[in-house]
mmCIF file of C-alpha atoms and ligand atoms in Angstrom:
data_model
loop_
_atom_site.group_PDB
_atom_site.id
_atom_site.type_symbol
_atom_site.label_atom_id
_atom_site.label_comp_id
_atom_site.label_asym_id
_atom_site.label_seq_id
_atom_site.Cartn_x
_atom_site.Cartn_y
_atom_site.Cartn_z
ATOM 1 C CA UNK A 26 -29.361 5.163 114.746
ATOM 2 C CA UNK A 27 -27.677 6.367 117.783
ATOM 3 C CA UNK A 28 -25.861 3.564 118.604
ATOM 4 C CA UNK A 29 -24.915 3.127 115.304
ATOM 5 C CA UNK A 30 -23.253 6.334 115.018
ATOM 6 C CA UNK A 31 -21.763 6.301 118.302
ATOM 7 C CA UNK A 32 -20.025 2.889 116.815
ATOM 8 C CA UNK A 33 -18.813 4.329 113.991
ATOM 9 C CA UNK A 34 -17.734 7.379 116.085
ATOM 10 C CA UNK A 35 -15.487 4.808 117.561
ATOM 11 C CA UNK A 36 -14.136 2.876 114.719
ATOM 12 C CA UNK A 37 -16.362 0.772 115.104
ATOM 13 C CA UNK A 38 -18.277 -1.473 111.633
ATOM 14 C CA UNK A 39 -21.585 -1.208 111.421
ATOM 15 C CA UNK A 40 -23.725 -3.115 108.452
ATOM 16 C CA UNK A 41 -27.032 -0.981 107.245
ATOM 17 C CA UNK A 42 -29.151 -0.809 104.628
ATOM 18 C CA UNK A 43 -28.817 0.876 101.338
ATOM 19 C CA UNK A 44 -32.332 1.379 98.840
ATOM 20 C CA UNK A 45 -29.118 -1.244 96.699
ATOM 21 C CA UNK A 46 -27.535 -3.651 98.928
ATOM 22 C CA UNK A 47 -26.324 -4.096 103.060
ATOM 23 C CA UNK A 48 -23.673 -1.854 102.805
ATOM 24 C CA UNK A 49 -20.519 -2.228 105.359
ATOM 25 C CA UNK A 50 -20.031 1.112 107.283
ATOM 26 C CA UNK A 51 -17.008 2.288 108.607
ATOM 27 C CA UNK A 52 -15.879 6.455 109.584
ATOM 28 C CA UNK A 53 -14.287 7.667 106.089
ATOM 29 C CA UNK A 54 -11.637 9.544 107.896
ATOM 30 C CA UNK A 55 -10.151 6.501 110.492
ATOM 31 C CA UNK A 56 -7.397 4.558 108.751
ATOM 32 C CA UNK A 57 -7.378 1.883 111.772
ATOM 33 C CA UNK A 58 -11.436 1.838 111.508
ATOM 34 C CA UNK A 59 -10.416 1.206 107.707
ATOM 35 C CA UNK A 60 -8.016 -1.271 108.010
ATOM 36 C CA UNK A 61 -10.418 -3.006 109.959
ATOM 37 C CA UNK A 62 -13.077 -2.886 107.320
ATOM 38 C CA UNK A 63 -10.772 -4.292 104.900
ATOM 39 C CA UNK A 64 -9.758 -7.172 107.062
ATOM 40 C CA UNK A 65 -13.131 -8.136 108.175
ATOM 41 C CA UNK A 66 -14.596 -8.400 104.209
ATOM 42 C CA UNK A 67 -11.115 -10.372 103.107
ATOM 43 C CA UNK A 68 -10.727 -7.395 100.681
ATOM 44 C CA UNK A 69 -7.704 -6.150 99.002
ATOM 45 C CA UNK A 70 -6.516 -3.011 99.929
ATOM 46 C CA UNK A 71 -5.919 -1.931 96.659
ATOM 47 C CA UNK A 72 -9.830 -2.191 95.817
ATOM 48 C CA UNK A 73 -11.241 1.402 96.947
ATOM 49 C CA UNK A 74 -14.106 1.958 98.645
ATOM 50 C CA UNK A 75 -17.577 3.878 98.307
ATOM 51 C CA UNK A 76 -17.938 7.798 100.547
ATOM 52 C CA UNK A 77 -21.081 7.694 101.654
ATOM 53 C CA UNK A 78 -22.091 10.855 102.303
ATOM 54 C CA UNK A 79 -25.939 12.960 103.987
ATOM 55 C CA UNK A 80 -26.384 15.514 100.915
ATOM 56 C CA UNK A 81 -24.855 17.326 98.301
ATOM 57 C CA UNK A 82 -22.940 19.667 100.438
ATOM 58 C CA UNK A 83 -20.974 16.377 102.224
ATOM 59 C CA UNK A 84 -19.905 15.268 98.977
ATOM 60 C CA UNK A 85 -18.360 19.085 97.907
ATOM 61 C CA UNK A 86 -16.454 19.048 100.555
ATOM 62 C CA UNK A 87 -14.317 15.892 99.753
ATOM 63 C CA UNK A 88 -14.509 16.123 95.711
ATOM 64 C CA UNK A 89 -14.595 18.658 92.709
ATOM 65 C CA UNK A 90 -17.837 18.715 90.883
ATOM 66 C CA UNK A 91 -17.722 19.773 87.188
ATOM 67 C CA UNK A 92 -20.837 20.919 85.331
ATOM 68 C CA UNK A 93 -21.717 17.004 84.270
ATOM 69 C CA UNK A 94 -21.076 15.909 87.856
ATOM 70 C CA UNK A 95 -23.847 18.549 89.328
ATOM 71 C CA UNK A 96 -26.298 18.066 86.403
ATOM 72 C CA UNK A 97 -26.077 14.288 87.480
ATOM 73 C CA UNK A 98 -26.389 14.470 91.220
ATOM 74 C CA UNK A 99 -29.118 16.908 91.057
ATOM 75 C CA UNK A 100 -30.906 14.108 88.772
ATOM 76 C CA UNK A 101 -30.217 11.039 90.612
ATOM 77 C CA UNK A 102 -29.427 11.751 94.135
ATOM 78 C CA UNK A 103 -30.510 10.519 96.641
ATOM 79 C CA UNK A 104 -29.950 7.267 94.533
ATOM 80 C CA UNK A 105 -28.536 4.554 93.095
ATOM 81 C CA UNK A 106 -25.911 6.463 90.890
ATOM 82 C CA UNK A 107 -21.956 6.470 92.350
ATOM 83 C CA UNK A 108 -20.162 9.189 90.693
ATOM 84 C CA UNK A 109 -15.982 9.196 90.915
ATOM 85 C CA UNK A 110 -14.810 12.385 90.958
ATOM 86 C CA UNK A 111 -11.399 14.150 91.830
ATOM 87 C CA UNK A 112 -10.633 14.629 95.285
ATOM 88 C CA UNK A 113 -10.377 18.493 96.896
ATOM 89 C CA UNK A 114 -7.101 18.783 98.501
ATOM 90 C CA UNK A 115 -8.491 19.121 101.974
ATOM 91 C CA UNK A 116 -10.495 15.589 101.165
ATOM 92 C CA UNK A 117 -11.511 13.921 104.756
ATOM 93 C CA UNK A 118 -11.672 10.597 103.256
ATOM 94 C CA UNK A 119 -8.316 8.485 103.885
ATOM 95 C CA UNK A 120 -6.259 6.965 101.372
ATOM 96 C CA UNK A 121 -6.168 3.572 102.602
ATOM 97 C CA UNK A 122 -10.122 3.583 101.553
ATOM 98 C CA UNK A 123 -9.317 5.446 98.029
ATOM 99 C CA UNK A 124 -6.500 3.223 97.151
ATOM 100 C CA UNK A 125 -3.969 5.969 96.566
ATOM 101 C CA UNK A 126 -6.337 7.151 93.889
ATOM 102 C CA UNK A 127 -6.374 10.782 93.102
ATOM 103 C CA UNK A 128 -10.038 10.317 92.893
ATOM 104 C CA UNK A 129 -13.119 8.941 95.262
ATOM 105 C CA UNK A 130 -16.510 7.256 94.434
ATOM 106 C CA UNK A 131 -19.071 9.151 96.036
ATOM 107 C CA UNK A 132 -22.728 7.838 96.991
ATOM 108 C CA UNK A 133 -25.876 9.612 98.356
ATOM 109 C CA UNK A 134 -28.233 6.594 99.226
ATOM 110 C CA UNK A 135 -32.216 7.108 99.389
ATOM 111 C CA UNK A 136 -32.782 4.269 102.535
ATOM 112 C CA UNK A 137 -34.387 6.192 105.441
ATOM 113 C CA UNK A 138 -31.740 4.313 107.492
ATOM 114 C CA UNK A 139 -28.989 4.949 105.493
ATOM 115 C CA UNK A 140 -29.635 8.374 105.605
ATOM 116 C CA UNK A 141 -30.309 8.562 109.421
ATOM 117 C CA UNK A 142 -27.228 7.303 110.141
ATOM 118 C CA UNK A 143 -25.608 9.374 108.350
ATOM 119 C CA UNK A 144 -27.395 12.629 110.033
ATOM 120 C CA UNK A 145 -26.765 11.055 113.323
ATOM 121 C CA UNK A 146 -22.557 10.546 112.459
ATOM 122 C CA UNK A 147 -22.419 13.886 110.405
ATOM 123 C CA UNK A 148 -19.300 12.795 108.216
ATOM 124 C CA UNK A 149 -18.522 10.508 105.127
ATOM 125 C CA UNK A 150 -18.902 7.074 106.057
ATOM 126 C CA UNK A 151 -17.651 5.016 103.869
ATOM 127 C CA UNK A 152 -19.326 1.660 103.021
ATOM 128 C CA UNK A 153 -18.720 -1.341 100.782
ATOM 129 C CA UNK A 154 -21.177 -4.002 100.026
ATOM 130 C CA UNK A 155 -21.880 -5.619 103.640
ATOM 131 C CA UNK A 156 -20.403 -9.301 102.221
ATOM 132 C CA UNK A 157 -17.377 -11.396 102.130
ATOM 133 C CA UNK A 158 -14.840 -10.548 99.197
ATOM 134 C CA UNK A 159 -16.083 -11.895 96.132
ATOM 135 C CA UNK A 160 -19.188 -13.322 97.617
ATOM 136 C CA UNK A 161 -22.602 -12.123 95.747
ATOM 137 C CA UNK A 162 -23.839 -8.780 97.558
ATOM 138 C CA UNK A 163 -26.267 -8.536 100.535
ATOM 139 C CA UNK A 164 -29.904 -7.244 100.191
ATOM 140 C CA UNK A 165 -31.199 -8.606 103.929
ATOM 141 C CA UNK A 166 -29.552 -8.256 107.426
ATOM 142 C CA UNK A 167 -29.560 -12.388 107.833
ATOM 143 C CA UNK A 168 -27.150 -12.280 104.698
ATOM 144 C CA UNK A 169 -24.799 -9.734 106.129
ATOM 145 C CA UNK A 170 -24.870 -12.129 109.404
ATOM 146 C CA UNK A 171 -24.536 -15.383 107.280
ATOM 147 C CA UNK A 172 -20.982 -13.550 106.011
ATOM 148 C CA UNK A 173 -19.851 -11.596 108.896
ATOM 149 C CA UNK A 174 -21.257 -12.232 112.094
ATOM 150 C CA UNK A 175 -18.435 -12.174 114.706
ATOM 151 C CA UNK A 176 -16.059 -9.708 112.247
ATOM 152 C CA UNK A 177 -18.158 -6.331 112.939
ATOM 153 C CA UNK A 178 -19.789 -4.408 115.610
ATOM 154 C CA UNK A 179 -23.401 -4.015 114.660
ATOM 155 C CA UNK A 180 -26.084 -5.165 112.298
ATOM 156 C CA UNK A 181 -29.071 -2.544 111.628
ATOM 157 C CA UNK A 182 -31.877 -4.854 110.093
ATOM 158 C CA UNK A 183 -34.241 -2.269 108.248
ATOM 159 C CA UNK A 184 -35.435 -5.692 106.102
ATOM 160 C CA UNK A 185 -35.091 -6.210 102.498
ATOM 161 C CA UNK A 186 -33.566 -3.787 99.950
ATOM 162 C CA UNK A 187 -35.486 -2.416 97.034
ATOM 163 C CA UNK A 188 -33.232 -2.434 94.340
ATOM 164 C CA UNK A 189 -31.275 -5.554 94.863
ATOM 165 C CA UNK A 190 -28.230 -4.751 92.418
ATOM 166 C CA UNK A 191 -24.978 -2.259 93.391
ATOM 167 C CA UNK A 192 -25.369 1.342 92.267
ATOM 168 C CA UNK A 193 -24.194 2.240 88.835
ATOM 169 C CA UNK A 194 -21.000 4.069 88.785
ATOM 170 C CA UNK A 195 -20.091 6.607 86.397
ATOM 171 C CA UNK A 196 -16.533 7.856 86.441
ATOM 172 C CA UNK A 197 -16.918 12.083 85.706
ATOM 173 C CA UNK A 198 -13.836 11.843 83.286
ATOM 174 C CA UNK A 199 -13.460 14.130 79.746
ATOM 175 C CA UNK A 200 -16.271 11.989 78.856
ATOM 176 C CA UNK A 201 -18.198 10.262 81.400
ATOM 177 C CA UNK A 202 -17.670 6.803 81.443
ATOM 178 C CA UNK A 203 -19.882 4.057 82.668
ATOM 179 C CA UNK A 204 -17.643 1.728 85.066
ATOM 180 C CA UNK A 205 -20.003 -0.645 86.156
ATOM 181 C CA UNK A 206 -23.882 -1.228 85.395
ATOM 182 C CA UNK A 207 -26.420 -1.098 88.274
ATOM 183 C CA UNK A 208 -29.611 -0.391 89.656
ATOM 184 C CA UNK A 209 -29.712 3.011 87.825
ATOM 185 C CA UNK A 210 -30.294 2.378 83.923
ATOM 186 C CA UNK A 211 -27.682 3.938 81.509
ATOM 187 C CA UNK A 212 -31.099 4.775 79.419
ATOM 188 C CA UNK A 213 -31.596 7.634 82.037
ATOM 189 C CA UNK A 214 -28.125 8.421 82.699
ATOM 190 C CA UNK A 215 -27.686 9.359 78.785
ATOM 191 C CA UNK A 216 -31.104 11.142 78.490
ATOM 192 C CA UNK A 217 -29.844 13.510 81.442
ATOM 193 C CA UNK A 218 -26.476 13.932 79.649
ATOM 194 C CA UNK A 219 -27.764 14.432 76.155
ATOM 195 C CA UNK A 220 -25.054 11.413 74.968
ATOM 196 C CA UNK A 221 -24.420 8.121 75.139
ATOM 197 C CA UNK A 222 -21.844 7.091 78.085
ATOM 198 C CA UNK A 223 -18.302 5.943 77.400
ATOM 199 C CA UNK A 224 -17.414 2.196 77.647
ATOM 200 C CA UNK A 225 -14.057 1.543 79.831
ATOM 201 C CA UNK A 226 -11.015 0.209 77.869
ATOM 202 C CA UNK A 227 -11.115 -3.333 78.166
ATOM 203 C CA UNK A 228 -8.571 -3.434 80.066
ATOM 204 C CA UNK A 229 -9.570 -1.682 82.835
ATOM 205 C CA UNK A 230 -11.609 -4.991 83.514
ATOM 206 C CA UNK A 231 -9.069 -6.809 84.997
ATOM 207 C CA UNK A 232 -6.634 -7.252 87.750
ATOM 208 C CA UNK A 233 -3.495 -5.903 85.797
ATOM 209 C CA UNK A 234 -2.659 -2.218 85.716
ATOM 210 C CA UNK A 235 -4.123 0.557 87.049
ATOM 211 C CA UNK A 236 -8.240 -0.227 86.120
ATOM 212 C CA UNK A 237 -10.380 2.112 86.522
ATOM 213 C CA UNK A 238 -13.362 0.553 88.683
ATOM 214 C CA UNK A 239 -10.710 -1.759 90.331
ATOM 215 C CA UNK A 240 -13.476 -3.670 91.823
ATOM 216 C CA UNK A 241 -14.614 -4.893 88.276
ATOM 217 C CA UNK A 242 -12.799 -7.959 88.952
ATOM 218 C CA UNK A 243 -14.281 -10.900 86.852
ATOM 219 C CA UNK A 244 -14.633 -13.238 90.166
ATOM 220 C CA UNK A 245 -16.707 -10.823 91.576
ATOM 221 C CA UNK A 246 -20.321 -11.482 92.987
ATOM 222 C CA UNK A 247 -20.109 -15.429 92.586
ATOM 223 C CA UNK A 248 -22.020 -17.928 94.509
ATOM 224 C CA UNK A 249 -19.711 -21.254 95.357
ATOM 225 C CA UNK A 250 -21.672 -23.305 92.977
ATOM 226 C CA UNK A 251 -21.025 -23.537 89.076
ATOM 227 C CA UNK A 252 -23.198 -21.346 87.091
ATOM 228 C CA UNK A 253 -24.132 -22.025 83.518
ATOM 229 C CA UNK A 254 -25.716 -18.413 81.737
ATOM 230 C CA UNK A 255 -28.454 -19.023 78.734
ATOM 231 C CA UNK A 256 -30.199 -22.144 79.767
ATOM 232 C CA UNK A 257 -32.389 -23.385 77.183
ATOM 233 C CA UNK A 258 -32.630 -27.093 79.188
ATOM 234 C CA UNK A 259 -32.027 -28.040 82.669
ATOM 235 C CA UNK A 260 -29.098 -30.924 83.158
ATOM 236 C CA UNK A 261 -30.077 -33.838 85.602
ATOM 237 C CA UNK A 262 -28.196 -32.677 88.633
ATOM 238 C CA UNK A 263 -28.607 -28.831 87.901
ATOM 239 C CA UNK A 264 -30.573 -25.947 90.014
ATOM 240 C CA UNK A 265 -32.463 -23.742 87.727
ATOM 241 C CA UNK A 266 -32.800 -19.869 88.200
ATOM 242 C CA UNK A 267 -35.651 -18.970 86.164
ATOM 243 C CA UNK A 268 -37.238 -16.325 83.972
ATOM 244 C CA UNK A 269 -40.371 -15.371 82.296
ATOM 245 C CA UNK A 270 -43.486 -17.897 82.985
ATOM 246 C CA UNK A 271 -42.066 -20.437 79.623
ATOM 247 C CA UNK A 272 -41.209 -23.703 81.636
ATOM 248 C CA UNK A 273 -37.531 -25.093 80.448
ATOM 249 C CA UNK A 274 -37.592 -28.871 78.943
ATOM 250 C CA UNK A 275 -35.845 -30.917 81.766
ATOM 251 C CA UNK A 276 -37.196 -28.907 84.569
ATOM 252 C CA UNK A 277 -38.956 -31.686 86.842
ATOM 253 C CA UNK A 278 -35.533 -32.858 87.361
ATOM 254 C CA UNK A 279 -34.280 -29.666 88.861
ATOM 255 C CA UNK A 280 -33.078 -29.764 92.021
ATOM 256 C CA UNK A 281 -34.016 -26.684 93.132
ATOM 257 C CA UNK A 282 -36.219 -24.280 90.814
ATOM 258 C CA UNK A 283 -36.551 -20.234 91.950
ATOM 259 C CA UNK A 284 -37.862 -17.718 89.423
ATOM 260 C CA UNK A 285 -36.668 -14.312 89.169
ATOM 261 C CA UNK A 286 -39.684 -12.890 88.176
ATOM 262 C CA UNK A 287 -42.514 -15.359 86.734
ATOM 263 C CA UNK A 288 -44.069 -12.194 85.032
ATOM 264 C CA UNK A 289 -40.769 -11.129 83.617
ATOM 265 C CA UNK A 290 -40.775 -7.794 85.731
ATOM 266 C CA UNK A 291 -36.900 -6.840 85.753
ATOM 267 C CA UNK A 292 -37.038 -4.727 88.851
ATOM 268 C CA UNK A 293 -38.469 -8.127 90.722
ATOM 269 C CA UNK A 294 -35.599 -9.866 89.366
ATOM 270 C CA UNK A 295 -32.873 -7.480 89.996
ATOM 271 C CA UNK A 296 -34.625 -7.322 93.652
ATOM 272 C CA UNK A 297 -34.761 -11.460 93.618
ATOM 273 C CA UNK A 298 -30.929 -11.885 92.105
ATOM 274 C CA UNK A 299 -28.354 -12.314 95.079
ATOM 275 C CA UNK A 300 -30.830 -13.836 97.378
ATOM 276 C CA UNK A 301 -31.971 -16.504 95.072
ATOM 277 C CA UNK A 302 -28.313 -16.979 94.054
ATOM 278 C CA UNK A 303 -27.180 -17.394 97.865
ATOM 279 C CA UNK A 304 -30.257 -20.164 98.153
ATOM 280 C CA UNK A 305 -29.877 -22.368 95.296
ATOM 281 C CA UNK A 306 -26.188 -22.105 96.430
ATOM 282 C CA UNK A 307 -27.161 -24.790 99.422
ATOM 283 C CA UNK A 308 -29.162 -26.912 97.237
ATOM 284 C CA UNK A 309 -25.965 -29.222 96.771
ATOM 285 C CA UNK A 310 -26.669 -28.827 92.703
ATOM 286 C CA UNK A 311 -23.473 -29.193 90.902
ATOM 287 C CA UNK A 312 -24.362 -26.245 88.356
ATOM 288 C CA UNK A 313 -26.750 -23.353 88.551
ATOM 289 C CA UNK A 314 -28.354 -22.893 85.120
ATOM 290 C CA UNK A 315 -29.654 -19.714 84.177
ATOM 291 C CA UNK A 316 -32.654 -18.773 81.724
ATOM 292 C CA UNK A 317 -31.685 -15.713 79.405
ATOM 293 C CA UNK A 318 -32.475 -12.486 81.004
ATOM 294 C CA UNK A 319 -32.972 -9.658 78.982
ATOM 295 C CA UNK A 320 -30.482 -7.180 78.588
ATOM 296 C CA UNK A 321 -32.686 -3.616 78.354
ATOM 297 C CA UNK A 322 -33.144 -1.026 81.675
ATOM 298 C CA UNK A 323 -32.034 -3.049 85.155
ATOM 299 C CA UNK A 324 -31.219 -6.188 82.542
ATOM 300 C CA UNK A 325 -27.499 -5.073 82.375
ATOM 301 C CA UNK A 326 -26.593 -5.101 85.774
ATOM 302 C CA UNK A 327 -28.288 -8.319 86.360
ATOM 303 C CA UNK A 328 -26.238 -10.085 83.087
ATOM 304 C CA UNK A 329 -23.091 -8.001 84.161
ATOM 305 C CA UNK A 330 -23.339 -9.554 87.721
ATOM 306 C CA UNK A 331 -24.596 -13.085 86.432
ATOM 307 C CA UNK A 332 -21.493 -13.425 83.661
ATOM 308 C CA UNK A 333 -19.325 -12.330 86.822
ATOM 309 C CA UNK A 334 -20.651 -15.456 88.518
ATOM 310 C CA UNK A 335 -20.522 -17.773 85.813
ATOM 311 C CA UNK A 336 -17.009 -16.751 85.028
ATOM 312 C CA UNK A 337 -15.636 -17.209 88.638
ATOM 313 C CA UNK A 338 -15.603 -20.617 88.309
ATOM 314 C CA UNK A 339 -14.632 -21.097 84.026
HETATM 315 O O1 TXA B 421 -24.754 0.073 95.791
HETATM 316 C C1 TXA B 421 -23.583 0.196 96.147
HETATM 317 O O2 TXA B 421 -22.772 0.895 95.510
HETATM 318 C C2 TXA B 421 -23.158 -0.545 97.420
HETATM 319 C C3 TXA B 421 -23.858 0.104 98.609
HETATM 320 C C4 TXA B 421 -23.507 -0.575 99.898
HETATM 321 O O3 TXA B 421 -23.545 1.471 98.675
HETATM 322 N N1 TXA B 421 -21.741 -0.499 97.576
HETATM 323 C C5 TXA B 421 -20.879 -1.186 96.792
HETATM 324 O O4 TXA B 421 -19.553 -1.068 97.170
HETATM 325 O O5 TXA B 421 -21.228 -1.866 95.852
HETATM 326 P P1 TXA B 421 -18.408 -2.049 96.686
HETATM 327 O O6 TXA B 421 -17.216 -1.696 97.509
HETATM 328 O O7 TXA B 421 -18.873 -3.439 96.741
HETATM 329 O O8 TXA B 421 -18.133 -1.600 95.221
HETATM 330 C C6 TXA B 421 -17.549 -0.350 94.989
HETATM 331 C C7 TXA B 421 -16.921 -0.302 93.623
HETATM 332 C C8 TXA B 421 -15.718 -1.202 93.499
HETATM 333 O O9 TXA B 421 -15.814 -1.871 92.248
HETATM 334 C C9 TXA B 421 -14.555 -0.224 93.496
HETATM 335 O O10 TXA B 421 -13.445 -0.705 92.805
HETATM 336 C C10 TXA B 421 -15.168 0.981 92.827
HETATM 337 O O11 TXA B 421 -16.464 1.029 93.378
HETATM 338 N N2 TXA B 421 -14.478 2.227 93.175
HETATM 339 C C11 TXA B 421 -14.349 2.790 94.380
HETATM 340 N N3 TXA B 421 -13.597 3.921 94.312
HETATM 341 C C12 TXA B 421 -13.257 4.068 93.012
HETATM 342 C C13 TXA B 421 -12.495 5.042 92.297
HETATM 343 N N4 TXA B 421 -11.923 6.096 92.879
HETATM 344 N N5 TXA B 421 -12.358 4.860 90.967
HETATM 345 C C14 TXA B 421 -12.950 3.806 90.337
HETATM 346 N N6 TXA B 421 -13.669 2.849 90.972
HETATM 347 C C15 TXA B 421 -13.822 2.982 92.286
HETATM 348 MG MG1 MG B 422 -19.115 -5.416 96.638
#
C-alpha cells in the first residue's frame, strides 16, 4: 500500500483492485500523471474518468450533493454505485480526467485494497477500468498484465474481484438517470429512491454530441472474436458461453465450452463474464455464441456488456 501510494504520489499508474473490476489508478489532481493514464489505456481524452475517493467527506469536497445524491451514498457506499454529480468550484480533480465536463463521476469502492490505498495517498485518485480501450474489463491482476504490462508502474494483485461487472452509474440530474447498468441492481436503486430511474435519451448512446456517460460507446467491452447473443444451437466452428445446466443441440462440436453459472446463479456469472470472455477469446473459434441470460437483478449489466460485445464487431 505504501509503495503504491508513494507511486501515485509521483505520477506514477498503479493497477488495484476494486470489489468490480482492476481499476487503473492515477493522482486525480496531476494532468501529466493523467495524460499518462490516457495514453497508456489507448483512451480518448474526451471519455472522462472515475474520482475515486476514501469516504464521504473526499467526495464533498470535489462535488455538490443534493438530497437524492446523500440518500444514495449513504445506501450504497462503500459500493458498486458511481454517482455524477456537479463539481464544487474549488474541485481538485483536473479537467483533462472530467473531459471539460461541468460534472465528475464519483466512486467509493468496498475492496480492502482499494480502500487502503486510498488512506495511504489521502486524495481522489482517479481510476478507470485497469484494460486496454475497448477491451472487456479486468477482474484479476494477470488480466491487467496481459493488457498493460510495460505501460504502468505497478500491479497490486489482491486476486479475483467479487462482482465482476463495472459499477452502475447514476447521473444525480432533475431526475436521476441510470447511465449505465452494473453490479448494483436498478431494483435497489429505485426502492431507495421511491421511483423508477430515468432512461438516457438514446442518443446519448453514441459517439456524436455531447452523451451523457460518454463511455457508453457501443464497441465497448468486446473480446476480438465474433460474438453471436441468444444461442439456441452451437455452429460447427463456434465457442459456446453457457448458461443454466440445459445442454445446447450442437454442443459436442464446440470448440471451447465455459459456463457462466451451471446453476444459473447471476452473481457467479456476472463474476465469470470478462474472464470467460478473455479465454474463449484464444480458442481460435470464429464466433462466440451466447446462451440467453436473463435480464432481472445483475442480468442487465451482463446483457448490456454482452450486446456491447456482440455489436463491436456487426
Ligand atoms: O466499476 C467501475 O466503475 C470501474 C472500477 C475500476 O472503479 N471503473 C470503470 O471506469 O468502469 P471506466 O473508465 O471504464 O468507466 C467509467 C464510465 C465511462 O463510461 C465514462 O464515460 C463515465 O464513466 N463517466 C465518467 N465521468 C462522467 C461524467 N462526468 N458524466 C457521465 N459519464 C461519466
Ligand atoms: Mg472501462
Amino acid at each position: 500500500m505504501a509503495a503504491a501510494a508513494r507511486s501515485l504520489a509521483g505520477g506514477g499508474l498503479v493497477a488495484f483492485p476494486t470489489e468490480t473490476v482492476y481499476g487503473l489508478g492515477a493522482d486525480a489532481s496531476n494532468p501529466q500523471a493523467i495524460a499518462r493514464l490516457y495514453r497508456a489505456k489507448g483512451r480518448p481524452a474526451f471519455n472522462p474518468l472515475i474520482a475515486t475517493v476514501g469516504d464521504l467527506a473526499a467526495a464533498q469536497r470535489i462535488a455538490r450533493f443534493d438530497a437524492t445524491a446523500l440518500a444514495l451514498a449513504e445506501a450504497f457506499w462503500p459500493g458498486p454505485l458511481t454517482l455524477v454529480l456537479p463539481k464544487t468550484t474549488d474541485c481538485a480533480v483536473a479537467d483533462l480526467a472530467t473531459a471539460g465536463l461541468d460534472t465528475v463521476a464519483i466512486r467509493l469502492p468496498s475492496h480492502p485494497v482499494a480502500r487502503d490505498i486510498l488512506r495511504a495517498f489521502g486524495r481522489p485518485v482517479v481510476a478507470p477500468s485497469a484494460n486496454l480501450s475497448g477491451h472487456v474489463s479486468p477482474t484479476t491482476a494477470a488480466h491487467v498484465e496481459h493488457d498493460l504490462s510495460g505501460r504502468i508502474d505497478l500491479i497490486v494483485d489482491g486476486g479475483p474481484v467479487a462482482v465482476g461487472v463495472e459499477s452502475t452509474i447514476v447521473g444525480c440530474f432533475e431526475a436521476p438517470m441510470l447511465l449505465r447498468p452494473g453490479g448494483l441492481p436498478r431494483g435497489e436503486i429505485e426502492r431507495v429512491l421511491g421511483r423508477a430511474l430515468a432512461q438516457p435519451p438514446d442518443d446519448a448512446d453514441c459517439e456524436s454530441g455531447q452523451p451523457l456517460a460518454p463511455g457508453m460507446l457501443a464497441s465497448h467491452y468486446a473480446p476480438r472474436t465474433r460474438v453471436r447473443l441468444n444461442a439456441v444451437r452451437v455452429e460447427p466452428g463456434e465457442a459456446l458461453l453457457a448458461f443454466g445446466p440445459v445442454a445446447l443441440p450442437g454442443v459436442e462440436a464446440a470448440t471451447a465450452v465455459m459456463n457462466l453459472s451451471a446453476r444459473g446463479d447471476l452473481q457467479d456469472a456476472a463474476a465469470n463474464l470478462f474472464g470467460y470472455l478473455r479465454t474463449l477469446d484464444t480458442k481460435g473459434a470464429h464466433t462466440i455464441a451466447v446462451m440467453p441470460v436473463p435480464g432481472d437483478g445483475l442480468g442487465e449489466a451482463i446483457n448490456d456488456r454482452l450486446r456491447r460485445a456482440a455489436m463491436a464487431r456487426e
